[in-house]
Coordinates of C-alpha atoms in Angstrom, one line a residue:
M1 CA -61.5 -17.3 -98.4
G2 CA -62.6 -13.7 -98.3
S3 CA -65.3 -12.3 -100.4
V4 CA -64.7 -9.4 -102.8
G5 CA -66.1 -6.2 -101.7
C6 CA -67.2 -3.3 -103.7
G7 CA -65.4 -0.1 -104.9
D8 CA -61.7 -0.1 -104.1
D9 CA -61.8 -2.9 -101.6
A10 CA -59.6 -6.0 -102.3
S11 CA -60.7 -9.5 -101.1
S12 CA -59.1 -10.7 -97.9
S13 CA -57.7 -13.7 -99.7
E14 CA -55.9 -11.5 -102.2
E15 CA -54.5 -9.4 -99.4
E16 CA -53.4 -12.3 -97.3
L17 CA -51.5 -13.9 -100.2
A18 CA -49.7 -10.7 -101.2
V19 CA -48.8 -9.8 -97.7
G20 CA -47.8 -13.4 -97.0
E21 CA -45.5 -13.6 -100.0
A22 CA -43.8 -10.3 -99.1
T23 CA -43.3 -11.7 -95.6
A24 CA -41.8 -14.9 -96.9
A25 CA -39.3 -12.8 -99.0
L26 CA -38.4 -10.7 -96.0
T27 CA -38.0 -13.5 -93.4
S28 CA -35.9 -15.6 -95.8
S29 CA -33.6 -12.6 -96.4
E30 CA -33.1 -12.0 -92.7
E31 CA -31.6 -15.5 -92.2
D32 CA -27.9 -15.9 -92.1
G33 CA -28.2 -19.2 -94.1
D34 CA -29.8 -20.0 -97.4
A35 CA -33.4 -20.6 -96.1
G36 CA -33.1 -24.3 -96.8
A37 CA -33.3 -23.8 -100.5
E38 CA -29.7 -24.2 -101.8
D39 CA -30.8 -27.0 -104.1
S40 CA -33.1 -24.6 -106.0
V41 CA -30.1 -23.9 -108.2
G42 CA -31.3 -27.1 -110.0
Y43 CA -34.0 -25.0 -111.6
A44 CA -31.8 -22.0 -112.4
T45 CA -30.7 -20.7 -115.7
D46 CA -27.2 -19.2 -116.2
A47 CA -28.8 -15.7 -116.1
E48 CA -30.5 -16.5 -112.8
L49 CA -27.3 -17.9 -111.3
T50 CA -25.4 -14.8 -112.5
A51 CA -28.0 -12.5 -111.0
A52 CA -27.9 -14.4 -107.7
A53 CA -24.1 -14.3 -107.6
E54 CA -24.1 -10.5 -108.2
E55 CA -26.7 -9.9 -105.5
E56 CA -24.8 -12.0 -103.0
A57 CA -21.5 -10.4 -103.8
E58 CA -22.9 -6.9 -103.5
G59 CA -24.7 -7.9 -100.3
I60 CA -21.4 -8.5 -98.5
Q61 CA -21.4 -5.4 -96.4
P62 CA -20.7 -4.6 -92.7
V63 CA -23.5 -5.9 -90.5
P64 CA -25.6 -3.2 -88.9
E65 CA -25.8 -3.1 -85.1
D66 CA -29.6 -3.8 -85.2
A67 CA -29.3 -6.8 -87.6
G68 CA -30.5 -10.2 -86.5
S69 CA -33.9 -11.3 -85.4
V70 CA -36.2 -14.1 -84.1
C71 CA -38.5 -15.1 -86.9
D72 CA -42.0 -13.8 -86.3
F73 CA -44.2 -14.3 -89.3
E74 CA -47.3 -12.5 -87.9
A75 CA -45.3 -9.5 -86.8
K76 CA -43.6 -9.1 -90.1
K77 CA -47.0 -9.5 -91.9
Q78 CA -48.3 -6.6 -89.9
Q79 CA -45.3 -4.5 -90.7
V80 CA -45.9 -5.1 -94.4
R81 CA -49.6 -4.3 -94.1
D82 CA -48.9 -1.1 -92.1
E83 CA -46.5 0.1 -94.8
Y84 CA -48.9 -0.3 -97.7
D85 CA -52.1 0.6 -95.8
A86 CA -51.9 4.3 -96.9
D87 CA -55.3 5.3 -95.5
G88 CA -54.8 3.5 -92.2
D89 CA -58.1 1.6 -92.3
G90 CA -56.5 -1.7 -91.3
S91 CA -56.8 -3.4 -94.7
L92 CA -55.4 -3.0 -98.2
S93 CA -57.7 -1.5 -100.8
R94 CA -57.3 -2.5 -104.5
S95 CA -54.9 0.4 -105.2
E96 CA -52.9 -0.3 -102.1
L97 CA -52.7 -4.0 -102.9
A98 CA -51.6 -3.1 -106.5
A99 CA -48.7 -1.1 -105.1
L100 CA -47.6 -4.1 -103.0
R101 CA -47.9 -6.5 -105.9
K102 CA -45.8 -4.1 -108.1
D103 CA -43.1 -4.1 -105.5
L104 CA -43.2 -7.9 -105.3
D105 CA -42.0 -8.1 -108.9
F106 CA -38.6 -7.2 -107.6
T107 CA -37.5 -6.1 -111.1
P108 CA -36.1 -3.7 -110.2
L109 CA -36.0 -3.7 -106.4
R110 CA -38.0 -0.7 -105.3
P111 CA -36.9 1.6 -102.5
R112 CA -40.1 1.3 -100.6
F113 CA -39.8 -2.5 -100.2
A114 CA -36.0 -2.3 -99.6
R115 CA -36.7 -0.2 -96.4
F116 CA -38.0 -3.3 -94.7
A117 CA -34.6 -5.0 -94.2
W118 CA -30.9 -4.2 -94.1
R119 CA -30.5 -6.7 -97.0
L120 CA -32.9 -8.4 -99.4
R121 CA -32.0 -11.6 -101.3
T122 CA -34.6 -11.2 -104.0
S123 CA -32.8 -13.2 -106.7
A124 CA -32.6 -16.2 -104.3
F125 CA -36.3 -15.8 -103.4
L126 CA -37.4 -15.5 -107.0
R127 CA -35.6 -18.8 -107.7
I128 CA -37.3 -20.4 -104.7
R129 CA -40.7 -19.2 -106.0
W130 CA -40.5 -21.6 -108.9
V131 CA -40.2 -24.6 -106.6
F132 CA -44.0 -24.0 -106.0
D133 CA -44.8 -23.7 -109.7
E134 CA -46.3 -27.2 -110.0
N135 CA -47.6 -26.9 -113.5
G136 CA -44.4 -25.2 -114.8
D137 CA -46.2 -22.2 -116.4
R138 CA -43.8 -19.7 -114.7
R139 CA -46.7 -18.1 -112.9
L140 CA -47.9 -18.9 -109.5
S141 CA -51.6 -19.6 -109.2
E142 CA -53.5 -18.7 -106.0
E143 CA -53.1 -22.3 -104.7
E144 CA -49.3 -22.3 -105.5
R145 CA -48.8 -19.0 -103.8
A146 CA -50.7 -20.2 -100.8
A147 CA -48.4 -23.2 -100.6
L148 CA -45.4 -20.9 -100.7
V149 CA -46.7 -18.7 -97.9
D150 CA -47.7 -21.7 -95.8
T151 CA -44.3 -23.3 -96.2
F152 CA -42.4 -20.2 -95.2
E153 CA -44.8 -19.6 -92.3
A154 CA -44.2 -23.2 -91.1
R155 CA -40.4 -22.5 -91.4
C156 CA -40.7 -19.4 -89.4
T157 CA -42.6 -21.2 -86.7
R158 CA -39.9 -24.0 -86.6
L159 CA -37.1 -21.4 -86.3
R160 CA -39.0 -19.6 -83.6
Q161 CA -39.3 -22.9 -81.7
Q162 CA -35.5 -23.4 -82.1
A163 CA -34.8 -20.0 -80.7
L164 CA -37.2 -20.7 -77.8
A165 CA -35.4 -23.9 -76.9
A166 CA -32.0 -22.1 -77.0
F167 CA -32.8 -18.8 -75.3
D168 CA -35.8 -19.3 -73.0
A169 CA -33.6 -18.9 -69.9
N170 CA -36.4 -18.8 -67.4
G171 CA -38.3 -21.7 -68.9
D172 CA -41.6 -19.9 -69.1
G173 CA -42.3 -21.0 -72.7
T174 CA -41.9 -17.5 -74.2
L175 CA -39.1 -15.2 -75.0
D176 CA -39.2 -12.0 -72.9
A177 CA -37.5 -8.8 -74.1
S178 CA -34.2 -9.7 -72.6
E179 CA -34.2 -13.3 -74.0
R180 CA -35.3 -12.0 -77.4
E181 CA -32.4 -9.5 -77.5
T182 CA -30.0 -12.3 -76.6
A183 CA -31.3 -14.4 -79.5
R184 CA -31.0 -11.4 -81.8
Q185 CA -27.4 -10.7 -80.8
A186 CA -26.6 -14.4 -81.4
A187 CA -28.1 -14.2 -84.9
R188 CA -26.1 -11.0 -85.5
A189 CA -22.9 -12.6 -84.3
R190 CA -23.4 -15.4 -86.9
L191 CA -23.8 -12.8 -89.6
V192 CA -20.7 -11.0 -88.5
A193 CA -18.7 -14.2 -88.4
K194 CA -19.7 -15.0 -92.0
Y195 CA -18.8 -11.5 -93.1
Q196 CA -15.4 -11.9 -91.5
E197 CA -14.9 -15.2 -93.2
V198 CA -15.4 -13.5 -96.6
L199 CA -13.0 -10.7 -95.7
A200 CA -10.4 -13.2 -94.6
E201 CA -10.6 -14.9 -98.0
Y202 CA -11.0 -12.0 -100.4
D203 CA -9.7 -8.8 -98.7
N204 CA -6.3 -9.2 -100.2
N205 CA -5.0 -5.7 -99.3
G206 CA -6.3 -6.0 -95.8
N207 CA -8.1 -2.7 -95.7
G208 CA -11.2 -4.1 -94.0
T209 CA -13.5 -4.0 -97.0
L210 CA -13.9 -5.4 -100.5
D211 CA -12.7 -3.2 -103.3
T212 CA -14.0 -3.6 -106.9
A213 CA -11.5 -6.3 -107.9
E214 CA -11.9 -8.3 -104.7
R215 CA -15.7 -8.2 -105.0
A216 CA -15.5 -9.2 -108.7
Q217 CA -13.4 -12.3 -107.7
L218 CA -16.0 -13.1 -105.0
R219 CA -18.8 -12.8 -107.6
A220 CA -16.9 -15.1 -110.0
D221 CA -16.3 -17.7 -107.3
L222 CA -19.9 -17.6 -106.2
L223 CA -21.1 -18.2 -109.7
T224 CA -18.6 -21.1 -110.2
R225 CA -19.9 -22.7 -107.0
A226 CA -23.5 -22.3 -108.0
R227 CA -22.8 -24.0 -111.3
V228 CA -21.1 -26.9 -109.6
R229 CA -24.0 -27.3 -107.2
R230 CA -26.5 -27.1 -110.0
A231 CA -24.7 -29.9 -111.9
A232 CA -24.6 -32.0 -108.7
V233 CA -28.4 -31.5 -108.1
F234 CA -29.2 -32.3 -111.7
A235 CA -27.1 -35.5 -111.5
Q236 CA -28.9 -36.5 -108.3
Y237 CA -32.4 -36.0 -109.6
D238 CA -31.9 -37.1 -113.3
T239 CA -32.6 -40.6 -112.3
N240 CA -32.9 -42.0 -115.8
D241 CA -29.7 -40.3 -117.0
D242 CA -31.4 -38.8 -120.1
G243 CA -29.8 -35.4 -119.6
M244 CA -33.0 -33.6 -118.6
L245 CA -35.4 -33.5 -115.6
S246 CA -38.8 -34.9 -116.4
A247 CA -41.9 -33.6 -114.7
E248 CA -41.6 -36.4 -112.1
E249 CA -37.9 -35.7 -111.4
K250 CA -38.6 -32.0 -111.1
Q251 CA -41.4 -32.7 -108.7
A252 CA -39.1 -34.9 -106.6
L253 CA -36.6 -32.1 -106.4
A254 CA -39.3 -29.6 -105.5
D255 CA -40.7 -31.8 -102.8
A256 CA -37.2 -32.2 -101.2
I257 CA -36.6 -28.4 -101.3
R258 CA -40.0 -27.7 -99.7
Q259 CA -39.3 -30.2 -97.0
R260 CA -35.9 -28.5 -96.2
I261 CA -37.6 -25.1 -96.1
E262 CA -40.4 -26.2 -93.8
E263 CA -38.2 -28.2 -91.4
G264 CA -36.1 -25.1 -90.8
R265 CA -32.9 -26.5 -92.3
S266 CA -29.9 -24.4 -93.5
A267 CA -31.0 -21.4 -91.5
N268 CA -27.3 -20.6 -90.6

């Protein structure tokens, strides 16, 4: 752990946690799957499910040409640090760190943070956050935030290993620029395919986009599916059938979600 400096200096541990949490939000948003955390609906309120459905429906947009990536946690951390390191000294001062923490509230989503990615799934990430809230106080302690960052970093490493296995054509144990571009294009193709699937189901007038009514129907269906999934998750983990999740049952659900995230499941 870093020591706290004087003046406007932030401790290295504070900086690492904030930068790491931002990186976790960004890397999970870049995936074309649900980041392994679909069962986190088991924790969600109706308001949270509604917000997530609205975000997902509004996020159905044409996929940019430069979308898709191979997960690189360290590179993304550096991108975040560079964006908030206003004085360019290589670390975040207390005022710079405060600016990053403010943006990590995601309420509302601030333009500066939104510039990092072509889409951000902040509602889903906020729901995932509470998987790491072991004491249930709706605040993440330093230890809980560290667990979140470590879990998403482990996921990113696993996904990178999967990309290496699939796209390291010359077998040298790394992805060169050409191989990385091939992997990126494959990730983008999956995003495009999912976008086309949505259009095929909801673009009733065939104009190649979702109008207001079509997007509203998508939003309603997403919310219905989330509620059905929440009920199924609740039924699975309410092992004593008392109609609520005890602390032990919630912990079992949290452990299962963490395992799925770390193992790189449901990435696409």
